[in-house]
Amino acid sequence: MPVNGGVVVNGRVCIDNETCETCTLVKALGRGQRGRGRGTSEVTTCLGKLVGSAHLACDYAAVEVTSTDRPGLLSEIAAVLTELGCQVLCAQAWTHNSIAAIVLYLLDGSTRAPITEADRLANIERQVNIVVEAHHVPGHRRWVKAGGPTPGRVHTERRLHQLLYEAGDYEAGPPPPPVDANLEAFRGQNLPLWASSATAMTKTRVSIDSWKERGYSVVNIQSRDRPKLLFDTVCTMTDMDYAVFHATMGSHGPLAVQEYYIQDMYGCTLECEMEKQKITRCLAAAVERRVSHGLRLEISGRDRPGLLSDITRVLRENSVSLTRAECATRGERATMTLYVTTASGVGDVDTKRVVASVEEELGEGIKVAVISGALAALNRSSSNNDVKSARITTAGGGAARSKSTTSVTASFGSLLWSHIERLSNNFGSISS
């Protein structure tokens, strides 16, 4: 409980001041909790990061799609939306195990106002469903839904996890291997983060053990370190109705290590072998969904109706397929981060031809940058707010704070979990 402007940290009262990172973050989270909803202000913490909740999910119409992945899927959906007079304000698309999940936020292309008419939304859903159904593999799960502005809509990236989970993307392939307790496979390997051998070395591993004396199941995850890793694993466990009571995170070079002490919704440990196999598969899928495959293209230009449709059409005409996409507008500018491969999945993308085709088709106002895997890895590893190691607990006392380990009690832990979606856009990788 705050006392004279302070907060409780590790069972003691810490007076709030600008030099205490934990106090400032607790204060920011608490302020957001009291002012939740539209108009929630962004808060700059003492770490220099901007914390705030995006309003796109609540203020605009949204189209959700889950379907069998195929080249040109996003392009065809964007083209139909353009024909229906819609402008894509923001879009994200993930692919995993031959399943694609897409979320698009729309406004009216002529008035730039939110789309709220029920008849129009029903027609949008019907036309998009026709596109998806045309090449959908029979027997596979399919989902198309268009809805108007909705208060309290789920965070976009969390929704993508939910869509892929509901589509059963975790069911394909063999189960993940168990963790390597001694980390022997990772010691003495001074390989660069982008090296292919390092990628194979840090294949996602998941194990579940029981700590019956304390009533917990202990989940251990070893994977390649990357931004938003904590967000992905915690959201997945939460959506599967597991409660996290304690958590420990750390890093060993390119390897990220996570340990969670959990119970199911009834306060019990995981005893059923089938249940354990399911959660190990789901956590491995949650880690791997955001892993980017292919060449990264950064495209920016003046926003206009049909821009996403035109760019994805040019890529499709050049036999390029999207594996992941993030598109957004900032003022009058549109920015896109696209990960692309050849349509066949074999060979390398002809970068010069693709860039030239996009710039020639869309004019000089469009800028295209190609970012190699090496540069992307360096950008991630140089994040100023990466976490080397942390321990979080939602109950009981805590150890004293040190340089490498942080433990906080319920006053901070509950706030962190309830606001993890707000913070997700600011998470760096675990290692620095």
mmCIF file of N, CA and C in Angstrom, residues 262-385:
data_model
loop_
_atom_site.group_PDB
_atom_site.id
_atom_site.type_symbol
_atom_site.label_atom_id
_atom_site.label_comp_id
_atom_site.label_asym_id
_atom_site.label_seq_id
_atom_site.Cartn_x
_atom_site.Cartn_y
_atom_site.Cartn_z
ATOM 1 N N ILE A 262 3.430 -22.880 -11.671
ATOM 2 C CA ILE A 262 2.042 -22.663 -12.055
ATOM 3 C C ILE A 262 1.091 -23.647 -11.384
ATOM 4 N N GLN A 263 -0.183 -23.284 -11.420
ATOM 5 C CA GLN A 263 -1.281 -24.174 -11.045
ATOM 6 C C GLN A 263 -2.391 -23.984 -12.065
ATOM 7 N N ASP A 264 -3.273 -24.985 -12.176
ATOM 8 C CA ASP A 264 -4.392 -24.817 -13.089
ATOM 9 C C ASP A 264 -5.477 -23.964 -12.425
ATOM 10 N N MET A 265 -6.588 -23.785 -13.105
ATOM 11 C CA MET A 265 -7.643 -22.890 -12.628
ATOM 12 C C MET A 265 -8.282 -23.375 -11.330
ATOM 13 N N TYR A 266 -8.078 -24.640 -10.991
ATOM 14 C CA TYR A 266 -8.634 -25.191 -9.757
ATOM 15 C C TYR A 266 -7.606 -25.237 -8.630
ATOM 16 N N GLY A 267 -6.428 -24.668 -8.855
ATOM 17 C CA GLY A 267 -5.385 -24.659 -7.841
ATOM 18 C C GLY A 267 -4.624 -25.954 -7.737
ATOM 19 N N CYS A 268 -4.655 -26.772 -8.785
ATOM 20 C CA CYS A 268 -3.992 -28.089 -8.769
ATOM 21 C C CYS A 268 -2.791 -28.093 -9.703
ATOM 22 N N THR A 269 -1.918 -29.070 -9.508
ATOM 23 C CA THR A 269 -0.776 -29.258 -10.396
ATOM 24 C C THR A 269 -1.184 -30.079 -11.611
ATOM 25 N N LEU A 270 -0.303 -30.134 -12.596
ATOM 26 C CA LEU A 270 -0.571 -30.891 -13.817
ATOM 27 C C LEU A 270 -0.153 -32.344 -13.599
ATOM 28 N N GLU A 271 -1.112 -33.237 -13.598
ATOM 29 C CA GLU A 271 -0.824 -34.645 -13.363
ATOM 30 C C GLU A 271 -1.051 -35.489 -14.613
ATOM 31 N N CYS A 272 -2.000 -35.095 -15.457
ATOM 32 C CA CYS A 272 -2.326 -35.850 -16.664
ATOM 33 C C CYS A 272 -1.234 -35.682 -17.707
ATOM 34 N N GLU A 273 -0.736 -36.790 -18.244
ATOM 35 C CA GLU A 273 0.341 -36.738 -19.221
ATOM 36 C C GLU A 273 -0.100 -36.033 -20.505
ATOM 37 N N MET A 274 -1.355 -36.244 -20.916
ATOM 38 C CA MET A 274 -1.849 -35.576 -22.117
ATOM 39 C C MET A 274 -1.892 -34.058 -21.924
ATOM 40 N N GLU A 275 -2.250 -33.637 -20.716
ATOM 41 C CA GLU A 275 -2.281 -32.204 -20.429
ATOM 42 C C GLU A 275 -0.875 -31.615 -20.474
ATOM 43 N N LYS A 276 0.101 -32.353 -19.941
ATOM 44 C CA LYS A 276 1.484 -31.886 -19.992
ATOM 45 C C LYS A 276 1.984 -31.783 -21.431
ATOM 46 N N GLN A 277 1.653 -32.773 -22.251
ATOM 47 C CA GLN A 277 2.083 -32.737 -23.648
ATOM 48 C C GLN A 277 1.466 -31.562 -24.384
ATOM 49 N N LYS A 278 0.209 -31.260 -24.068
ATOM 50 C CA LYS A 278 -0.453 -30.144 -24.742
ATOM 51 C C LYS A 278 0.197 -28.812 -24.399
ATOM 52 N N ILE A 279 0.469 -28.582 -23.116
ATOM 53 C CA ILE A 279 1.044 -27.295 -22.736
ATOM 54 C C ILE A 279 2.476 -27.145 -23.239
ATOM 55 N N THR A 280 3.239 -28.239 -23.300
ATOM 56 C CA THR A 280 4.588 -28.137 -23.861
ATOM 57 C C THR A 280 4.534 -27.772 -25.334
ATOM 58 N N ARG A 281 3.606 -28.373 -26.065
ATOM 59 C CA ARG A 281 3.437 -28.028 -27.486
ATOM 60 C C ARG A 281 2.985 -26.575 -27.650
ATOM 61 N N CYS A 282 2.042 -26.162 -26.820
ATOM 62 C CA CYS A 282 1.505 -24.809 -26.933
ATOM 63 C C CYS A 282 2.555 -23.754 -26.612
ATOM 64 N N LEU A 283 3.376 -23.999 -25.602
ATOM 65 C CA LEU A 283 4.417 -23.043 -25.255
ATOM 66 C C LEU A 283 5.500 -22.986 -26.328
ATOM 67 N N ALA A 284 5.851 -24.134 -26.886
ATOM 68 C CA ALA A 284 6.825 -24.133 -27.985
ATOM 69 C C ALA A 284 6.271 -23.358 -29.182
ATOM 70 N N ALA A 285 4.987 -23.552 -29.479
ATOM 71 C CA ALA A 285 4.362 -22.816 -30.582
ATOM 72 C C ALA A 285 4.331 -21.323 -30.291
ATOM 73 N N ALA A 286 4.046 -20.948 -29.045
ATOM 74 C CA ALA A 286 3.998 -19.531 -28.680
ATOM 75 C C ALA A 286 5.347 -18.861 -28.879
ATOM 76 N N VAL A 287 6.422 -19.583 -28.581
ATOM 77 C CA VAL A 287 7.765 -19.043 -28.774
ATOM 78 C C VAL A 287 8.091 -18.910 -30.253
ATOM 79 N N GLU A 288 7.685 -19.891 -31.046
ATOM 80 C CA GLU A 288 8.119 -19.956 -32.439
ATOM 81 C C GLU A 288 7.240 -19.164 -33.403
ATOM 82 N N ARG A 289 6.018 -18.799 -32.996
ATOM 83 C CA ARG A 289 5.142 -18.066 -33.911
ATOM 84 C C ARG A 289 5.744 -16.748 -34.349
ATOM 85 N N ARG A 290 6.410 -16.071 -33.446
ATOM 86 C CA ARG A 290 6.949 -14.749 -33.758
ATOM 87 C C ARG A 290 8.350 -14.815 -34.374
ATOM 88 N N VAL A 291 8.941 -15.988 -34.420
ATOM 89 C CA VAL A 291 10.255 -16.119 -35.037
ATOM 90 C C VAL A 291 10.139 -15.787 -36.522
ATOM 91 N N SER A 292 10.947 -14.880 -36.978
ATOM 92 C CA SER A 292 10.822 -14.363 -38.343
ATOM 93 C C SER A 292 11.650 -15.180 -39.317
ATOM 94 N N HIS A 293 11.002 -15.607 -40.385
ATOM 95 C CA HIS A 293 11.678 -16.363 -41.437
ATOM 96 C C HIS A 293 11.662 -15.543 -42.722
ATOM 97 N N GLY A 294 12.776 -15.565 -43.413
ATOM 98 C CA GLY A 294 12.837 -14.879 -44.693
ATOM 99 C C GLY A 294 13.516 -13.525 -44.606
ATOM 100 N N LEU A 295 13.472 -12.806 -45.712
ATOM 101 C CA LEU A 295 14.095 -11.499 -45.855
ATOM 102 C C LEU A 295 13.183 -10.427 -45.271
ATOM 103 N N ARG A 296 13.755 -9.483 -44.564
ATOM 104 C CA ARG A 296 12.962 -8.411 -43.944
ATOM 105 C C ARG A 296 12.971 -7.165 -44.818
ATOM 106 N N LEU A 297 11.784 -6.682 -45.164
ATOM 107 C CA LEU A 297 11.625 -5.457 -45.935
ATOM 108 C C LEU A 297 10.960 -4.398 -45.077
ATOM 109 N N GLU A 298 11.557 -3.209 -45.034
ATOM 110 C CA GLU A 298 10.957 -2.061 -44.364
ATOM 111 C C GLU A 298 10.472 -1.103 -45.441
ATOM 112 N N ILE A 299 9.152 -0.903 -45.506
ATOM 113 C CA ILE A 299 8.555 -0.070 -46.552
ATOM 114 C C ILE A 299 7.815 1.087 -45.893
ATOM 115 N N SER A 300 8.023 2.291 -46.386
ATOM 116 C CA SER A 300 7.333 3.454 -45.846
ATOM 117 C C SER A 300 6.949 4.389 -46.989
ATOM 118 N N GLY A 301 5.894 5.150 -46.772
ATOM 119 C CA GLY A 301 5.419 6.082 -47.787
ATOM 120 C C GLY A 301 4.183 6.808 -47.316
ATOM 121 N N ARG A 302 3.694 7.713 -48.121
ATOM 122 C CA ARG A 302 2.490 8.461 -47.798
ATOM 123 C C ARG A 302 1.289 7.515 -47.810
ATOM 124 N N ASP A 303 0.494 7.569 -46.776
ATOM 125 C CA ASP A 303 -0.646 6.673 -46.672
ATOM 126 C C ASP A 303 -1.738 7.073 -47.651
ATOM 127 N N ARG A 304 -2.400 6.063 -48.181
ATOM 128 C CA ARG A 304 -3.527 6.282 -49.103
ATOM 129 C C ARG A 304 -4.348 5.008 -49.161
ATOM 130 N N PRO A 305 -5.632 5.113 -49.578
ATOM 131 C CA PRO A 305 -6.447 3.907 -49.729
ATOM 132 C C PRO A 305 -5.833 2.947 -50.744
ATOM 133 N N GLY A 306 -5.795 1.672 -50.401
ATOM 134 C CA GLY A 306 -5.293 0.659 -51.326
ATOM 135 C C GLY A 306 -3.802 0.443 -51.302
ATOM 136 N N LEU A 307 -3.081 1.124 -50.407
ATOM 137 C CA LEU A 307 -1.625 0.992 -50.397
ATOM 138 C C LEU A 307 -1.195 -0.428 -50.053
ATOM 139 N N LEU A 308 -1.774 -1.004 -49.003
ATOM 140 C CA LEU A 308 -1.421 -2.382 -48.632
ATOM 141 C C LEU A 308 -1.756 -3.347 -49.748
ATOM 142 N N SER A 309 -2.892 -3.153 -50.399
ATOM 143 C CA SER A 309 -3.278 -4.015 -51.514
ATOM 144 C C SER A 309 -2.270 -3.935 -52.647
ATOM 145 N N ASP A 310 -1.829 -2.722 -52.981
ATOM 146 C CA ASP A 310 -0.885 -2.547 -54.095
ATOM 147 C C ASP A 310 0.471 -3.166 -53.780
ATOM 148 N N ILE A 311 0.981 -2.940 -52.571
ATOM 149 C CA ILE A 311 2.299 -3.468 -52.223
ATOM 150 C C ILE A 311 2.283 -4.992 -52.205
ATOM 151 N N THR A 312 1.289 -5.585 -51.577
ATOM 152 C CA THR A 312 1.232 -7.049 -51.518
ATOM 153 C C THR A 312 0.972 -7.656 -52.897
ATOM 154 N N ARG A 313 0.249 -6.930 -53.759
ATOM 155 C CA ARG A 313 0.030 -7.428 -55.126
ATOM 156 C C ARG A 313 1.350 -7.482 -55.892
ATOM 157 N N VAL A 314 2.169 -6.427 -55.760
ATOM 158 C CA VAL A 314 3.463 -6.402 -56.460
ATOM 159 C C VAL A 314 4.344 -7.549 -55.961
ATOM 160 N N LEU A 315 4.337 -7.798 -54.660
ATOM 161 C CA LEU A 315 5.127 -8.902 -54.129
ATOM 162 C C LEU A 315 4.637 -10.241 -54.670
ATOM 163 N N ARG A 316 3.319 -10.407 -54.744
ATOM 164 C CA ARG A 316 2.764 -11.658 -55.261
ATOM 165 C C ARG A 316 3.128 -11.847 -56.729
ATOM 166 N N GLU A 317 3.096 -10.768 -57.518
ATOM 167 C CA GLU A 317 3.445 -10.859 -58.939
ATOM 168 C C GLU A 317 4.908 -11.187 -59.153
ATOM 169 N N ASN A 318 5.731 -10.933 -58.127
ATOM 170 C CA ASN A 318 7.156 -11.273 -58.208
ATOM 171 C C ASN A 318 7.460 -12.591 -57.507
ATOM 172 N N SER A 319 6.425 -13.420 -57.328
ATOM 173 C CA SER A 319 6.574 -14.758 -56.736
ATOM 174 C C SER A 319 7.168 -14.712 -55.341
ATOM 175 N N VAL A 320 6.716 -13.723 -54.555
ATOM 176 C CA VAL A 320 7.174 -13.565 -53.183
ATOM 177 C C VAL A 320 6.001 -13.821 -52.247
ATOM 178 N N SER A 321 6.257 -14.556 -51.169
ATOM 179 C CA SER A 321 5.230 -14.890 -50.199
ATOM 180 C C SER A 321 5.574 -14.286 -48.847
ATOM 181 N N LEU A 322 4.552 -13.834 -48.109
ATOM 182 C CA LEU A 322 4.748 -13.248 -46.795
ATOM 183 C C LEU A 322 4.707 -14.326 -45.716
ATOM 184 N N THR A 323 5.652 -14.264 -44.787
ATOM 185 C CA THR A 323 5.612 -15.145 -43.626
ATOM 186 C C THR A 323 5.166 -14.401 -42.374
ATOM 187 N N ARG A 324 5.324 -13.077 -42.391
ATOM 188 C CA ARG A 324 4.887 -12.250 -41.276
ATOM 189 C C ARG A 324 4.795 -10.815 -41.744
ATOM 190 N N ALA A 325 3.816 -10.070 -41.239
ATOM 191 C CA ALA A 325 3.632 -8.683 -41.666
ATOM 192 C C ALA A 325 3.139 -7.831 -40.513
ATOM 193 N N GLU A 326 3.669 -6.620 -40.422
ATOM 194 C CA GLU A 326 3.200 -5.615 -39.469
ATOM 195 C C GLU A 326 3.073 -4.295 -40.216
ATOM 196 N N CYS A 327 1.855 -3.763 -40.271
ATOM 197 C CA CYS A 327 1.581 -2.545 -41.022
ATOM 198 C C CYS A 327 0.867 -1.556 -40.116
ATOM 199 N N ALA A 328 1.257 -0.283 -40.188
ATOM 200 C CA ALA A 328 0.641 0.726 -39.339
ATOM 201 C C ALA A 328 0.723 2.083 -40.020
ATOM 202 N N THR A 329 -0.104 3.017 -39.564
ATOM 203 C CA THR A 329 -0.060 4.390 -40.049
ATOM 204 C C THR A 329 0.270 5.306 -38.883
ATOM 205 N N ARG A 330 1.111 6.281 -39.176
ATOM 206 C CA ARG A 330 1.470 7.303 -38.191
ATOM 207 C C ARG A 330 1.283 8.658 -38.860
ATOM 208 N N GLY A 331 0.173 9.308 -38.531
ATOM 209 C CA GLY A 331 -0.155 10.546 -39.217
ATOM 210 C C GLY A 331 -0.486 10.263 -40.669
ATOM 211 N N GLU A 332 0.223 10.902 -41.581
ATOM 212 C CA GLU A 332 -0.003 10.695 -43.011
ATOM 213 C C GLU A 332 0.961 9.674 -43.602
ATOM 214 N N ARG A 333 1.784 9.050 -42.763
ATOM 215 C CA ARG A 333 2.763 8.087 -43.237
ATOM 216 C C ARG A 333 2.338 6.667 -42.902
ATOM 217 N N ALA A 334 2.602 5.764 -43.819
ATOM 218 C CA ALA A 334 2.353 4.337 -43.598
ATOM 219 C C ALA A 334 3.694 3.627 -43.526
ATOM 220 N N THR A 335 3.826 2.713 -42.591
ATOM 221 C CA THR A 335 5.051 1.934 -42.451
ATOM 222 C C THR A 335 4.696 0.460 -42.422
ATOM 223 N N MET A 336 5.532 -0.346 -43.044
ATOM 224 C CA MET A 336 5.301 -1.786 -43.106
ATOM 225 C C MET A 336 6.608 -2.526 -42.858
ATOM 226 N N THR A 337 6.530 -3.569 -42.063
ATOM 227 C CA THR A 337 7.641 -4.497 -41.890
ATOM 228 C C THR A 337 7.165 -5.852 -42.392
ATOM 229 N N LEU A 338 7.763 -6.313 -43.465
ATOM 230 C CA LEU A 338 7.333 -7.546 -44.116
ATOM 231 C C LEU A 338 8.485 -8.534 -44.159
ATOM 232 N N TYR A 339 8.206 -9.780 -43.787
ATOM 233 C CA TYR A 339 9.187 -10.858 -43.906
ATOM 234 C C TYR A 339 8.741 -11.734 -45.069
ATOM 235 N N VAL A 340 9.624 -11.895 -46.041
ATOM 236 C CA VAL A 340 9.223 -12.540 -47.290
ATOM 237 C C VAL A 340 10.160 -13.692 -47.650
ATOM 238 N N THR A 341 9.594 -14.658 -48.342
ATOM 239 C CA THR A 341 10.354 -15.770 -48.923
ATOM 240 C C THR A 341 9.867 -15.953 -50.353
ATOM 241 N N THR A 342 10.518 -16.824 -51.088
ATOM 242 C CA THR A 342 10.002 -17.177 -52.402
ATOM 243 C C THR A 342 8.687 -17.927 -52.237
ATOM 244 N N ALA A 343 7.814 -17.839 -53.216
ATOM 245 C CA ALA A 343 6.506 -18.483 -53.128
ATOM 246 C C ALA A 343 6.634 -19.990 -52.933
ATOM 247 N N SER A 344 7.686 -20.582 -53.493
ATOM 248 C CA SER A 344 7.889 -22.019 -53.369
ATOM 249 C C SER A 344 8.578 -22.388 -52.065
ATOM 250 N N GLY A 345 9.162 -21.381 -51.398
ATOM 251 C CA GLY A 345 9.907 -21.651 -50.178
ATOM 252 C C GLY A 345 11.307 -22.147 -50.424
ATOM 253 N N VAL A 346 11.706 -22.223 -51.679
ATOM 254 C CA VAL A 346 13.027 -22.715 -52.060
ATOM 255 C C VAL A 346 13.807 -21.586 -52.708
ATOM 256 N N GLY A 347 15.072 -21.436 -52.317
ATOM 257 C CA GLY A 347 15.909 -20.404 -52.919
ATOM 258 C C GLY A 347 15.758 -19.066 -52.231
ATOM 259 N N ASP A 348 16.513 -18.086 -52.740
ATOM 260 C CA ASP A 348 16.529 -16.749 -52.149
ATOM 261 C C ASP A 348 15.672 -15.789 -52.960
ATOM 262 N N VAL A 349 15.151 -14.793 -52.276
ATOM 263 C CA VAL A 349 14.372 -13.757 -52.936
ATOM 264 C C VAL A 349 15.299 -12.865 -53.759
ATOM 265 N N ASP A 350 14.877 -12.552 -54.987
ATOM 266 C CA ASP A 350 15.638 -11.631 -55.837
ATOM 267 C C ASP A 350 15.391 -10.208 -55.323
ATOM 268 N N THR A 351 16.243 -9.777 -54.404
ATOM 269 C CA THR A 351 16.020 -8.517 -53.697
ATOM 270 C C THR A 351 15.955 -7.327 -54.643
ATOM 271 N N LYS A 352 16.900 -7.217 -55.560
ATOM 272 C CA LYS A 352 16.941 -6.058 -56.452
ATOM 273 C C LYS A 352 15.679 -5.968 -57.303
ATOM 274 N N ARG A 353 15.210 -7.084 -57.797
ATOM 275 C CA ARG A 353 14.014 -7.072 -58.637
ATOM 276 C C ARG A 353 12.785 -6.690 -57.826
ATOM 277 N N VAL A 354 12.672 -7.211 -56.617
ATOM 278 C CA VAL A 354 11.510 -6.911 -55.778
ATOM 279 C C VAL A 354 11.486 -5.430 -55.409
ATOM 280 N N VAL A 355 12.617 -4.893 -54.958
ATOM 281 C CA VAL A 355 12.681 -3.482 -54.565
ATOM 282 C C VAL A 355 12.377 -2.581 -55.761
ATOM 283 N N ALA A 356 12.974 -2.901 -56.910
ATOM 284 C CA ALA A 356 12.738 -2.092 -58.102
ATOM 285 C C ALA A 356 11.273 -2.140 -58.517
ATOM 286 N N SER A 357 10.647 -3.298 -58.418
ATOM 287 C CA SER A 357 9.241 -3.437 -58.820
ATOM 288 C C SER A 357 8.329 -2.624 -57.905
ATOM 289 N N VAL A 358 8.592 -2.668 -56.592
ATOM 290 C CA VAL A 358 7.767 -1.908 -55.649
ATOM 291 C C VAL A 358 7.915 -0.414 -55.895
ATOM 292 N N GLU A 359 9.143 0.056 -56.044
ATOM 293 C CA GLU A 359 9.367 1.493 -56.237
ATOM 294 C C GLU A 359 8.840 1.962 -57.592
ATOM 295 N N GLU A 360 8.964 1.133 -58.623
ATOM 296 C CA GLU A 360 8.468 1.518 -59.951
ATOM 297 C C GLU A 360 6.945 1.550 -59.985
ATOM 298 N N GLU A 361 6.307 0.577 -59.347
ATOM 299 C CA GLU A 361 4.857 0.480 -59.369
ATOM 300 C C GLU A 361 4.191 1.569 -58.530
ATOM 301 N N LEU A 362 4.796 1.903 -57.406
ATOM 302 C CA LEU A 362 4.140 2.789 -56.446
ATOM 303 C C LEU A 362 4.704 4.197 -56.410
ATOM 304 N N GLY A 363 5.728 4.482 -57.191
ATOM 305 C CA GLY A 363 6.216 5.843 -57.296
ATOM 306 C C GLY A 363 7.378 6.153 -56.373
ATOM 307 N N GLU A 364 7.914 7.378 -56.521
ATOM 308 C CA GLU A 364 9.113 7.762 -55.785
ATOM 309 C C GLU A 364 8.847 7.986 -54.303
ATOM 310 N N GLY A 365 7.582 8.183 -53.914
ATOM 311 C CA GLY A 365 7.281 8.434 -52.507
ATOM 312 C C GLY A 365 7.450 7.220 -51.621
ATOM 313 N N ILE A 366 7.604 6.054 -52.217
ATOM 314 C CA ILE A 366 7.762 4.818 -51.449
ATOM 315 C C ILE A 366 9.243 4.513 -51.251
ATOM 316 N N LYS A 367 9.616 4.248 -50.009
ATOM 317 C CA LYS A 367 10.984 3.879 -49.700
ATOM 318 C C LYS A 367 11.025 2.435 -49.224
ATOM 319 N N VAL A 368 11.961 1.669 -49.764
ATOM 320 C CA VAL A 368 12.092 0.260 -49.412
ATOM 321 C C VAL A 368 13.508 0.009 -48.901
ATOM 322 N N ALA A 369 13.618 -0.565 -47.723
ATOM 323 C CA ALA A 369 14.913 -0.922 -47.144
ATOM 324 C C ALA A 369 14.937 -2.422 -46.901
ATOM 325 N N VAL A 370 16.054 -3.041 -47.239
ATOM 326 C CA VAL A 370 16.240 -4.471 -47.022
ATOM 327 C C VAL A 370 17.172 -4.647 -45.836
ATOM 328 N N ILE A 371 16.716 -5.403 -44.829
ATOM 329 C CA ILE A 371 17.498 -5.613 -43.617
ATOM 330 C C ILE A 371 17.855 -7.080 -43.526
ATOM 331 N N SER A 372 19.140 -7.367 -43.468
ATOM 332 C CA SER A 372 19.594 -8.752 -43.391
ATOM 333 C C SER A 372 19.405 -9.288 -41.991
ATOM 334 N N GLY A 373 19.481 -10.599 -41.857
ATOM 335 C CA GLY A 373 19.342 -11.228 -40.553
ATOM 336 C C GLY A 373 20.412 -10.783 -39.582
ATOM 337 N N ALA A 374 21.625 -10.541 -40.081
ATOM 338 C CA ALA A 374 22.708 -10.124 -39.205
ATOM 339 C C ALA A 374 22.426 -8.766 -38.583
ATOM 340 N N LEU A 375 21.957 -7.805 -39.407
ATOM 341 C CA LEU A 375 21.681 -6.476 -38.898
ATOM 342 C C LEU A 375 20.508 -6.492 -37.943
ATOM 343 N N ALA A 376 19.494 -7.278 -38.247
ATOM 344 C CA ALA A 376 18.335 -7.369 -37.367
ATOM 345 C C ALA A 376 18.738 -7.914 -36.001
ATOM 346 N N ALA A 377 19.634 -8.909 -35.998
ATOM 347 C CA ALA A 377 20.082 -9.483 -34.735
ATOM 348 C C ALA A 377 20.877 -8.475 -33.916
ATOM 349 N N LEU A 378 21.709 -7.683 -34.612
ATOM 350 C CA LEU A 378 22.473 -6.667 -33.915
ATOM 351 C C LEU A 378 21.567 -5.609 -33.313
ATOM 352 N N ASN A 379 20.521 -5.226 -34.056
ATOM 353 C CA ASN A 379 19.573 -4.239 -33.547
ATOM 354 C C ASN A 379 18.886 -4.748 -32.297
ATOM 355 N N ARG A 380 18.512 -6.024 -32.294
ATOM 356 C CA ARG A 380 17.839 -6.591 -31.140
ATOM 357 C C ARG A 380 18.790 -6.675 -29.947
ATOM 358 N N SER A 381 20.037 -7.093 -30.209
ATOM 359 C CA SER A 381 20.962 -7.311 -29.108
ATOM 360 C C SER A 381 21.446 -6.013 -28.488
ATOM 361 N N SER A 382 21.290 -4.867 -29.202
ATOM 362 C CA SER A 382 21.759 -3.592 -28.675
ATOM 363 C C SER A 382 20.668 -2.799 -28.004
ATOM 364 N N SER A 383 19.517 -3.415 -27.737
ATOM 365 C CA SER A 383 18.420 -2.715 -27.071
ATOM 366 C C SER A 383 18.865 -2.193 -25.712
ATOM 367 N N ASN A 384 18.501 -0.940 -25.414
ATOM 368 C CA ASN A 384 18.924 -0.317 -24.168
ATOM 369 C C ASN A 384 18.196 -0.849 -22.956
ATOM 370 N N ASN A 385 17.054 -1.501 -23.151
ATOM 371 C CA ASN A 385 16.245 -1.911 -22.015
ATOM 372 C C ASN A 385 16.102 -3.422 -21.929
#
